[in-house]
One Martini backbone bead per residue (centre of mass of N, CA, C, O) as a GRO file, in nm:
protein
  390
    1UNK     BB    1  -0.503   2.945  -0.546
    2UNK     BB    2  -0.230   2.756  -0.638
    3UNK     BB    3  -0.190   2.547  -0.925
    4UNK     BB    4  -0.033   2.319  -1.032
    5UNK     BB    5   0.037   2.272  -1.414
    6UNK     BB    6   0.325   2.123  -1.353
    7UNK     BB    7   0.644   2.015  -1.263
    8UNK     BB    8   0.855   2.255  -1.244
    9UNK     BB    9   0.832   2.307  -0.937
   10UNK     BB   10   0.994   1.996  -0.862
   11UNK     BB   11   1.154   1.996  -1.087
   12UNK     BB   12   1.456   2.026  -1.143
   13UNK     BB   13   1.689   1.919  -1.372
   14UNK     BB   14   1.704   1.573  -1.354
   15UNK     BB   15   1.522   1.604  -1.103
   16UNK     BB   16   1.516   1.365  -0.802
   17UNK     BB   17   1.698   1.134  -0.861
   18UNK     BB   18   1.919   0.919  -0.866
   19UNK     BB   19   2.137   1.087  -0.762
   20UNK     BB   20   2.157   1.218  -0.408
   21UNK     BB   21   2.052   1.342  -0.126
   22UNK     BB   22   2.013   1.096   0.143
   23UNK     BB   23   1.871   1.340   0.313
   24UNK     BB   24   1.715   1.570   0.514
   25UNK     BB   25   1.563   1.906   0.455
   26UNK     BB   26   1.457   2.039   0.654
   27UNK     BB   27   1.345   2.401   0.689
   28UNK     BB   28   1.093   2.510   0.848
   29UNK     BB   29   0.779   2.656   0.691
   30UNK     BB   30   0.568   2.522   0.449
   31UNK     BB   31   0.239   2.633   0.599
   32UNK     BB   32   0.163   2.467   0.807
   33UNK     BB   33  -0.028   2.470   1.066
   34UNK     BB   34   0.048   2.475   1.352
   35UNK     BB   35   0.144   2.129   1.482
   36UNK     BB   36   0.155   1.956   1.247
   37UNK     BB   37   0.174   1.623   1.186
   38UNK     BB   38   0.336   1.482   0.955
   39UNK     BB   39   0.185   1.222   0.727
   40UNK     BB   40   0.305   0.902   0.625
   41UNK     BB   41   0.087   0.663   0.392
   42UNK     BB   42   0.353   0.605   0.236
   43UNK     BB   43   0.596   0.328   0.312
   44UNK     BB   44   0.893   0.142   0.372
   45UNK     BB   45   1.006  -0.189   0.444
   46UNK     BB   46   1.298  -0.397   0.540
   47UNK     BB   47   1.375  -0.700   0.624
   48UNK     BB   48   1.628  -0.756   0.894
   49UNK     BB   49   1.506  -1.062   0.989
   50UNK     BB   50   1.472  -1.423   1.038
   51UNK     BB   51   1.155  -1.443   1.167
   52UNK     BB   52   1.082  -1.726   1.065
   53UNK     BB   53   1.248  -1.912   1.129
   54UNK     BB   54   1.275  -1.832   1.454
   55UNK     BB   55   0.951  -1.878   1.513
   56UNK     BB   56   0.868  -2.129   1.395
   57UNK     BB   57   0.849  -2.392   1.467
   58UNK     BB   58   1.028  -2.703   1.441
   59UNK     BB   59   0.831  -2.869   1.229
   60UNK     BB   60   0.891  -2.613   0.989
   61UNK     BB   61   1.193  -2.514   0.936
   62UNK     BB   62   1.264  -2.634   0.701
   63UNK     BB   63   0.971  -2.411   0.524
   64UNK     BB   64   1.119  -2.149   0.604
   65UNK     BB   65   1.179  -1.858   0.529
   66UNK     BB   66   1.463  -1.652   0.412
   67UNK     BB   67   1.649  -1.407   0.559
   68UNK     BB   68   1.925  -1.182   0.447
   69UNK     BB   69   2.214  -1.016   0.312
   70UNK     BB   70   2.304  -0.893  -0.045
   71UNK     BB   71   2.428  -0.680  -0.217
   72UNK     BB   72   2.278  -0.464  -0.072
   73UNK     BB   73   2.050  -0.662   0.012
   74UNK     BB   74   1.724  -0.788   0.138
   75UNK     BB   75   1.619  -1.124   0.115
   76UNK     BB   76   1.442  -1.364   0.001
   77UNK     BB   77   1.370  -1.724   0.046
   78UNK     BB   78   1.541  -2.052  -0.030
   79UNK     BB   79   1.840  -2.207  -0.041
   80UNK     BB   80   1.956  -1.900  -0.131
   81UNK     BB   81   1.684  -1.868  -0.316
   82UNK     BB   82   1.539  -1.600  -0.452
   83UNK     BB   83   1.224  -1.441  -0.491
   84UNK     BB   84   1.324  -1.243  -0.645
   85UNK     BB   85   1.377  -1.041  -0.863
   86UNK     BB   86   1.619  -0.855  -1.031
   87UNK     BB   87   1.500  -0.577  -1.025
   88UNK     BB   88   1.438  -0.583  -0.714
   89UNK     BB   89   1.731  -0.569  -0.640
   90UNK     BB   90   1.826  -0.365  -0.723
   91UNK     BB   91   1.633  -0.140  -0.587
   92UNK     BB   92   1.685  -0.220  -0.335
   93UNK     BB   93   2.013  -0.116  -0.311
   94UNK     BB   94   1.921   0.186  -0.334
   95UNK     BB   95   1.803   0.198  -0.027
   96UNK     BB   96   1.908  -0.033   0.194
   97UNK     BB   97   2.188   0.128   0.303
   98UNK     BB   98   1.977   0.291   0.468
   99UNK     BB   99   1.916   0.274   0.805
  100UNK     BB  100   1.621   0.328   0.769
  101UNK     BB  101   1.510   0.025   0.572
  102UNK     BB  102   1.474  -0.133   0.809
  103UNK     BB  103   1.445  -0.289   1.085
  104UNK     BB  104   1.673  -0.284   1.304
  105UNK     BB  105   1.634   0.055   1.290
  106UNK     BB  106   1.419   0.230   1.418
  107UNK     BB  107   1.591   0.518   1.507
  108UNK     BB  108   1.708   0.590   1.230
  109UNK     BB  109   1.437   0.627   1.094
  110UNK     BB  110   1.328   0.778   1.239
  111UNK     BB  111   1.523   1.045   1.222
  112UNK     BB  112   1.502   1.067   0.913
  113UNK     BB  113   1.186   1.148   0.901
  114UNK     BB  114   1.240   1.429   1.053
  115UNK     BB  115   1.471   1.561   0.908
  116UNK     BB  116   1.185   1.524   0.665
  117UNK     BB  117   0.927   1.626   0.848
  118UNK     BB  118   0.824   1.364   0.979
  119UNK     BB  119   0.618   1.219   1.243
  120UNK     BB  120   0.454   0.977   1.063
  121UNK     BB  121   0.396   0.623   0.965
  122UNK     BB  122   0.304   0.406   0.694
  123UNK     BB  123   0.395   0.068   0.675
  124UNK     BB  124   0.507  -0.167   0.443
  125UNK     BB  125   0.614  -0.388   0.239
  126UNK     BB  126   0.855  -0.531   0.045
  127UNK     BB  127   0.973  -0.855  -0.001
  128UNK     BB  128   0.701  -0.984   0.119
  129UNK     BB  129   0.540  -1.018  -0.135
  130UNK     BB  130   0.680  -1.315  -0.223
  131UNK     BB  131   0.449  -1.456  -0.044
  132UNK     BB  132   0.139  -1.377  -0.176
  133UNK     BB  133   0.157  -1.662  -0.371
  134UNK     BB  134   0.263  -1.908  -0.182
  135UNK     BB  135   0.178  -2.225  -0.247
  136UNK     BB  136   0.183  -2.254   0.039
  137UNK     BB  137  -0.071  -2.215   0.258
  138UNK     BB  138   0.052  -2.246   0.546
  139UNK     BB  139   0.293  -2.081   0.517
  140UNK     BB  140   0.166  -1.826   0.429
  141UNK     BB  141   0.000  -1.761   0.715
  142UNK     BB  142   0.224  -1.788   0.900
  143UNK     BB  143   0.407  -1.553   0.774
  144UNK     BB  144   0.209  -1.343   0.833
  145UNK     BB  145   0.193  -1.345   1.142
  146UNK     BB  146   0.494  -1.325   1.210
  147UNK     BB  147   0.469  -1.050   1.068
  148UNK     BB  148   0.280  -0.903   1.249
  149UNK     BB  149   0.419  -0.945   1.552
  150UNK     BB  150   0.657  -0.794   1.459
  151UNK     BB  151   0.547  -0.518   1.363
  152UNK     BB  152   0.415  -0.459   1.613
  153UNK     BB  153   0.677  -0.459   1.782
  154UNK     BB  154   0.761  -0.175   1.635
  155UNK     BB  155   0.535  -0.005   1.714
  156UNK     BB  156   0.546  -0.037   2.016
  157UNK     BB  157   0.795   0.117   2.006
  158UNK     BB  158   0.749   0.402   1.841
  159UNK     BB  159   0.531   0.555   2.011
  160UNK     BB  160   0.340   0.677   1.760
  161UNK     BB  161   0.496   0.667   1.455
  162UNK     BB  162   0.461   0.372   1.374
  163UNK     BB  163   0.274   0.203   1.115
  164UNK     BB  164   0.175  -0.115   1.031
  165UNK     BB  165   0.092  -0.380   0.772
  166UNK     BB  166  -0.080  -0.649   0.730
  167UNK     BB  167  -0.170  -0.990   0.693
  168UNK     BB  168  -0.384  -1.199   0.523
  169UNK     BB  169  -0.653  -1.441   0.493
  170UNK     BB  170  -0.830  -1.446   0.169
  171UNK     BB  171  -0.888  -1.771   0.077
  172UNK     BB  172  -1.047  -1.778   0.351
  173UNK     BB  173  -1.308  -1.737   0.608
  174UNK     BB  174  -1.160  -1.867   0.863
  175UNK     BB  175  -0.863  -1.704   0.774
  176UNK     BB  176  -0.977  -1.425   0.794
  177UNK     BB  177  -1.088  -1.416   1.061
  178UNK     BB  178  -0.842  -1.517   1.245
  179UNK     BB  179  -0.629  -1.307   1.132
  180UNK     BB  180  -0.786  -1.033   1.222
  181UNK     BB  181  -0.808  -1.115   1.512
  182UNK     BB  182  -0.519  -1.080   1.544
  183UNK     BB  183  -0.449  -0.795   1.416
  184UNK     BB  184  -0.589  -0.667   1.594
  185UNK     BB  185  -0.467  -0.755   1.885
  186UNK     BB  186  -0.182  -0.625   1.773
  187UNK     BB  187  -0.259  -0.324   1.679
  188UNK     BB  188  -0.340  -0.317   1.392
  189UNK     BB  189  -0.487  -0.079   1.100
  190UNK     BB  190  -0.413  -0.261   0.867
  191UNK     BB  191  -0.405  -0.413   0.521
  192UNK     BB  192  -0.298  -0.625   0.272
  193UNK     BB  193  -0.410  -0.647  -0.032
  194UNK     BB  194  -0.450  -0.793  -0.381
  195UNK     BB  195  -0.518  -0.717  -0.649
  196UNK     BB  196  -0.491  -1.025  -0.671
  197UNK     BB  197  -0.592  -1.350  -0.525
  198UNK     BB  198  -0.538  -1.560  -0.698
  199UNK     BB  199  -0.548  -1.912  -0.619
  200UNK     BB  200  -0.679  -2.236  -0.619
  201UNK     BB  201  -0.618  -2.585  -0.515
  202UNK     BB  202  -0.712  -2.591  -0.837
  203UNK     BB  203  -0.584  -2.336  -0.983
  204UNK     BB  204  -0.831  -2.112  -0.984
  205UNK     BB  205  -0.929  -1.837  -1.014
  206UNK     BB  206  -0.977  -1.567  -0.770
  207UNK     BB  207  -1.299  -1.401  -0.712
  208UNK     BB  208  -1.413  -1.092  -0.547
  209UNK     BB  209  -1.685  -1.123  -0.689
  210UNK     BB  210  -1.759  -1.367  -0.573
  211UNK     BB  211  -1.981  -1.585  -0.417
  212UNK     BB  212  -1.783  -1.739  -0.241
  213UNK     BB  213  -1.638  -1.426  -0.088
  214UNK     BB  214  -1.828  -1.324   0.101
  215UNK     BB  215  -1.709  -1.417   0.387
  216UNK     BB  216  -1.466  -1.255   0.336
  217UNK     BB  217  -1.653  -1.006   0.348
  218UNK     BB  218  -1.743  -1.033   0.618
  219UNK     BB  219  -1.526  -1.040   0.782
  220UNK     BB  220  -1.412  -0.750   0.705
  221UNK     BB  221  -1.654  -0.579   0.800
  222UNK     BB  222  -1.646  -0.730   1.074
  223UNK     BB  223  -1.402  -0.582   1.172
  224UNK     BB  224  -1.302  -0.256   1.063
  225UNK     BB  225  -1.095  -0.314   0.900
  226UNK     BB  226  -0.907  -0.182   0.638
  227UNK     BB  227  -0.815  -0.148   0.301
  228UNK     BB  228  -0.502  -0.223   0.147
  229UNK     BB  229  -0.386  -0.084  -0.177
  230UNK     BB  230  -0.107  -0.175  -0.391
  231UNK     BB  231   0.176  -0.165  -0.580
  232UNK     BB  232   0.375  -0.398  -0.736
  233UNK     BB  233   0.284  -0.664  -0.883
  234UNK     BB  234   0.255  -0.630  -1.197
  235UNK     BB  235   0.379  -0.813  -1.430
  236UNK     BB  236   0.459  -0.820  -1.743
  237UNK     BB  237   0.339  -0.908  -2.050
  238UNK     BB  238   0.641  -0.855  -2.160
  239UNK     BB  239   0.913  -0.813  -2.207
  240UNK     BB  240   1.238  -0.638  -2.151
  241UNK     BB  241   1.549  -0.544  -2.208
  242UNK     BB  242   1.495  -0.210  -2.214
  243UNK     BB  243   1.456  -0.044  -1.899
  244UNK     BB  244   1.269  -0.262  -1.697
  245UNK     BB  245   1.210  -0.072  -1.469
  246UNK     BB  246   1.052   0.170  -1.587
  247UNK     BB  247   0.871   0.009  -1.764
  248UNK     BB  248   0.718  -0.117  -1.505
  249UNK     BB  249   0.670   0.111  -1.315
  250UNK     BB  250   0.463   0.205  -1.524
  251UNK     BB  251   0.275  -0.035  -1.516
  252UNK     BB  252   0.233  -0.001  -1.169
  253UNK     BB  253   0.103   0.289  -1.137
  254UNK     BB  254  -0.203   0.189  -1.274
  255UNK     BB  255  -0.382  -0.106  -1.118
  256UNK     BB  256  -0.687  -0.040  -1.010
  257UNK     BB  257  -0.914  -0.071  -1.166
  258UNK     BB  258  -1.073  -0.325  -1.160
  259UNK     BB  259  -1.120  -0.320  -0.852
  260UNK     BB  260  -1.290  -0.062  -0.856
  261UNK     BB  261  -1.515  -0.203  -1.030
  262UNK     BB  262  -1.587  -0.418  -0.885
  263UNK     BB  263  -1.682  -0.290  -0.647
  264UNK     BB  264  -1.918  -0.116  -0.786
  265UNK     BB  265  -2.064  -0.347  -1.024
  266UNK     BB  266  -2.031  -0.634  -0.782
  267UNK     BB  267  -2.105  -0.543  -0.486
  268UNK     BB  268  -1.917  -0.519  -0.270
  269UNK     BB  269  -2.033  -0.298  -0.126
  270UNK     BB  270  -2.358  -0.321  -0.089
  271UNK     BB  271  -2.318  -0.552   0.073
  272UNK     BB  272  -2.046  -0.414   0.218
  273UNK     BB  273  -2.096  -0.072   0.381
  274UNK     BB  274  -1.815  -0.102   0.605
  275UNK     BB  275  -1.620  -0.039   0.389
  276UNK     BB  276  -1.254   0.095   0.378
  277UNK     BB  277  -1.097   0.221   0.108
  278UNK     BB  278  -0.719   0.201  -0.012
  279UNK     BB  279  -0.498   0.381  -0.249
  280UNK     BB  280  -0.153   0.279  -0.299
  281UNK     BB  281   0.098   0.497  -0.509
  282UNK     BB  282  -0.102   0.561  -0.770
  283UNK     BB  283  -0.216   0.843  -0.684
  284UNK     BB  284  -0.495   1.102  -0.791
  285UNK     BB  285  -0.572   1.120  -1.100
  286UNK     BB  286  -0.714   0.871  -1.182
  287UNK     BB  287  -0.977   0.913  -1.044
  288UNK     BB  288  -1.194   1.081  -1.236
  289UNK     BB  289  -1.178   0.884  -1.430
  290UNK     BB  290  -1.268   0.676  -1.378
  291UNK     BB  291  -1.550   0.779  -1.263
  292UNK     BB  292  -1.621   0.884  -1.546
  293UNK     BB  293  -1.630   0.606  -1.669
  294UNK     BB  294  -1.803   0.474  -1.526
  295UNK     BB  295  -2.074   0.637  -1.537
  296UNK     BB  296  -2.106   0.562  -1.853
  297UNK     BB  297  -2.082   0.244  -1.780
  298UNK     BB  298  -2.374   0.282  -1.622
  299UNK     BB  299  -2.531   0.410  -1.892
  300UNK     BB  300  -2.499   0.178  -2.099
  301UNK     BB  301  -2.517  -0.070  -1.942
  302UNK     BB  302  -2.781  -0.087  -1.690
  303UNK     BB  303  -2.947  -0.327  -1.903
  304UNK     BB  304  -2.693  -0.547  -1.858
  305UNK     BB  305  -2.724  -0.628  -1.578
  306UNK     BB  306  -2.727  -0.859  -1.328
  307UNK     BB  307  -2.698  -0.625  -1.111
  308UNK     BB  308  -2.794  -0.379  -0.938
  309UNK     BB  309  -2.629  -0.032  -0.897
  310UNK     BB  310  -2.748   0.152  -0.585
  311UNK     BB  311  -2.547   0.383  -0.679
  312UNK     BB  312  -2.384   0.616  -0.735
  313UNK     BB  313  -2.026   0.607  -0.809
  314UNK     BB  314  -1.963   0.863  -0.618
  315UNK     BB  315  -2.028   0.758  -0.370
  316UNK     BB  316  -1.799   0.492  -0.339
  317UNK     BB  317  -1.578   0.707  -0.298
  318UNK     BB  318  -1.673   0.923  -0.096
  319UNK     BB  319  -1.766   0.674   0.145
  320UNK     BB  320  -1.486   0.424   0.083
  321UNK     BB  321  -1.238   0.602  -0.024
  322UNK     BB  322  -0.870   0.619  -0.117
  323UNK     BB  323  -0.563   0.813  -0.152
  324UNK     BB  324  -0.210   0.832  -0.279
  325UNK     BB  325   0.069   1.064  -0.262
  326UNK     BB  326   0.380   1.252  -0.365
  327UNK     BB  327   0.371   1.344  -0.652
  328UNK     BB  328   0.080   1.562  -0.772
  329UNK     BB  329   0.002   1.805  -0.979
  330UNK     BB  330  -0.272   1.653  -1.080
  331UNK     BB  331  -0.405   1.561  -0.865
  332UNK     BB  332  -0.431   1.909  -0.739
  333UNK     BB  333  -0.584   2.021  -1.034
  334UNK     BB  334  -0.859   1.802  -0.909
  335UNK     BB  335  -0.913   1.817  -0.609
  336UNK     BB  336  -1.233   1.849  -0.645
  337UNK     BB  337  -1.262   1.568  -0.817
  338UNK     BB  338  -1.201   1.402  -0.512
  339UNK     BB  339  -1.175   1.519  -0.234
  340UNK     BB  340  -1.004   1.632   0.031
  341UNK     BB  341  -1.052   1.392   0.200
  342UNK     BB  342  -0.929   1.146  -0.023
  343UNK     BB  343  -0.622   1.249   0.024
  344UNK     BB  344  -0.316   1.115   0.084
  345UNK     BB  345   0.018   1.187   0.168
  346UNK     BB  346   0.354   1.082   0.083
  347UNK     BB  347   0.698   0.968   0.090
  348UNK     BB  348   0.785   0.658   0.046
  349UNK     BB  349   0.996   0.551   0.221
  350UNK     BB  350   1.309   0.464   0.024
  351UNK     BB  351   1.241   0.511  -0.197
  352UNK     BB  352   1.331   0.639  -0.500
  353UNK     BB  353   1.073   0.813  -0.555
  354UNK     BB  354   1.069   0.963  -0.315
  355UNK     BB  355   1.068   1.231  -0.094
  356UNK     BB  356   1.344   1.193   0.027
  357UNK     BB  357   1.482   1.501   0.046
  358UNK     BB  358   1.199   1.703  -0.061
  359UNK     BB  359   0.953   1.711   0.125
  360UNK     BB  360   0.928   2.036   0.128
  361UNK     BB  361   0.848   2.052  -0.208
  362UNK     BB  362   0.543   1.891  -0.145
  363UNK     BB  363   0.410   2.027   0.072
  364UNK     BB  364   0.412   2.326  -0.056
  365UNK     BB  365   0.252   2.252  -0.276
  366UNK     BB  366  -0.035   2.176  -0.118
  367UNK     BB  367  -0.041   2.416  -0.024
  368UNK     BB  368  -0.081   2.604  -0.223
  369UNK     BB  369  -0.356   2.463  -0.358
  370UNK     BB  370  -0.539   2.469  -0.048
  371UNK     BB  371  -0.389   2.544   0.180
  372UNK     BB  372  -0.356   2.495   0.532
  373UNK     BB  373  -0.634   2.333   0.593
  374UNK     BB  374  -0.628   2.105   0.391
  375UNK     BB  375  -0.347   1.998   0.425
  376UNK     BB  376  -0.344   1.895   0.665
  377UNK     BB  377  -0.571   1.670   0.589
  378UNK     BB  378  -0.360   1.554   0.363
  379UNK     BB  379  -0.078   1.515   0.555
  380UNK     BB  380  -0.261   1.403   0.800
  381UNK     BB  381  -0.568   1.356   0.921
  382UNK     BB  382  -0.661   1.118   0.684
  383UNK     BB  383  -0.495   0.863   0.754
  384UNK     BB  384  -0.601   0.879   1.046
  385UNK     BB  385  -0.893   0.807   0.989
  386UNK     BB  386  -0.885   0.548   0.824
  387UNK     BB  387  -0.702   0.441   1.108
  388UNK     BB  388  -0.881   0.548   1.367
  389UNK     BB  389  -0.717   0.736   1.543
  390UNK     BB  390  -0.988   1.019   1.500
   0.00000   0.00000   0.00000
């Protein structure tokens, strides 16, 4: 097989980011084996109806966040003022006004992604991410149950094209358990955790590695729904006046280490082993260092750990993750050392860096890497899996 040795091959001068034409290029076969249907594992939505105000209680609706349209974006907020940050609002803008970027137009978004050869997609929140630790945590709650069940009534719109992703109350046990009972009721195939926890009501940092949170670890474990987590929470460790768009999103794209020792280190897969984790949007490049870093620090620190660590590191990998990829050259020169099972395609529909406008020159690089039957499963088959589908 040939593998892509560097980006020349998908990149061609000034690259495909906007401006471009957004729109899909589909045409004829990219080498995948007849009737495969291309999964993107990971899309994202932009709420685009005011569904907290609109559903919340009549008691409540004082404290419901509220969704807008302003100068290209959709906001959320509450009082007009959004709680997005001014970079997160402009890249909004530039994605925001393609038909189907919102949720208002489901016919739109399925057409966009036919176009674009792709015939099924997993979608993220965009806008929503601004309540994963609003202070209220009774409104932050309420918040999410309304969003599961609006996203849900989107899935059951789209006939099995569409597939959305909920949120959970992860900050207490009996929360986590009432949220995915309803999430699973509602159809929902899997949920955003946070990859931080953020604070408890008396503001301490929670560690999901600590033994307070085991309960809410058996929650996660016996519903049976895997765990997605996703970039884009972590803002600057310090300010960037210039360019802190790309300055932003390179220090977002790579910020799994740290939760991924923990499930590892920390005992929570070996407690809960029933436990299924993907990793959305940070590419899949980085898993090999990881796990050899891994490797090296439970062989020189295993005599100073708190409890042992029951499996070597990579059965962790090989039996309870997964992550997904848009471009990565590099991450399909190291396939074999991630694991063909483990790695799912994603169109990323409709943010800047998306393949969306070239995703046929994205999946024949995968045909290209591994061959057309374990593409198959890397564009369609894996994600499919995760979520319980096949």
């Amino acid at each position: 097989m040939s593998v892509p040795t560097s980006s020349a091959s998908l990149y061609p001068p000034g690259g495909f980011g906007p401006p471009k034409d957004r729109r899909g290029h589909a045409e004829g076969s990219v080498g995948l084996p007849p009737g495969t249907e291309v999964f993107s594992a990971d899309n994202h939505i932009s709420l685009a109806h005011d569904i907290f105000y609109e559903r919340f209680p009549e008691s409540l609706k004082d404290r419901a966040p509220r969704v807008w349209y302003e100068d290209g974006a959709y906001q959320l907020g509450r009082k007009g003022r959004s709680f997005l940050p001014g970079d997160f609002s402009h890249v909004l803008m530039q994605y925001d006004p393609l038909d189907g970027s919102g949720s208002a137009n489901l016919d739109a978004r399925i057409a966009d992604l036919r176009a674009d050869g792709i015939a099924k997609e997993l979608a993220f929140p965009n806008a929503l991410l601004a309540l994963l630790f609003y202070p209220d945590k009774e409104i932050r709650e309420l918040s999410f149950r309304v969003y599961n069940a609006y996203i849900a009534e989107l899935q059951e719109q789209s006939g099995g094209t569409f597939y959305g992703v909920g949120l959970i109350n992860w900050w207490d046990a009996d929360g986590a358990r009432r949220t995915l009972a309803e999430l699973k009721s509602l159809g929902l195939k899997t949920f955003l955790l946070p990859l931080s926890a953020g604070k408890d009501d008396e503001g301490n940092v929670i560690d999901y590695a600590s033994t307070a949170m085991i309960p809410v670890w058996d929650a996660i474990e016996e519903s049976g729904v895997p765990v997605s987590h996703h970039i884009g929470e972590s803002p600057l460790s310090s300010p960037c006046e210039v360019n802190s768009v790309a300055v932003g999103m390179m220090h977002n794209v790579a910020p799994f280490r740290e939760l991924f020792s923990k499930y590892i280190f920390s005992g929570i897969i070996d407690r809960h082993p029933g436990l299924s984790i993907g990793w959305f949007e940070g590419g899949v490049n980085w898993v090999p260092s990881a796990i050899q870093d891994a490797e090296h620090m439970l062989a020189s620190f295993q005599h100073m750990l708190d409890r042992p660590v029951e499996h070597d590191v990579r059965h962790y990998w090989d039996n309870h993750m997964r992550a997904s990829f848009m471009v990565d050259p590099l991450g399909l020169s190291l396939i074999d050392h991630i694991g063909r099972d483990r790695v799912m395609w994603s169109s990323d529909y409709p943010h800047n860096e998306s393949t969306f406008g070239y995703s046929e020159k994205s999946l024949e690089a995968v045909v290209q890497a591994v061959g057309a039957q374990d593409a198959a499963r890397i564009v369609s088959g894996n994600v499919a899996e995760f979520l319980g589908l096949s």
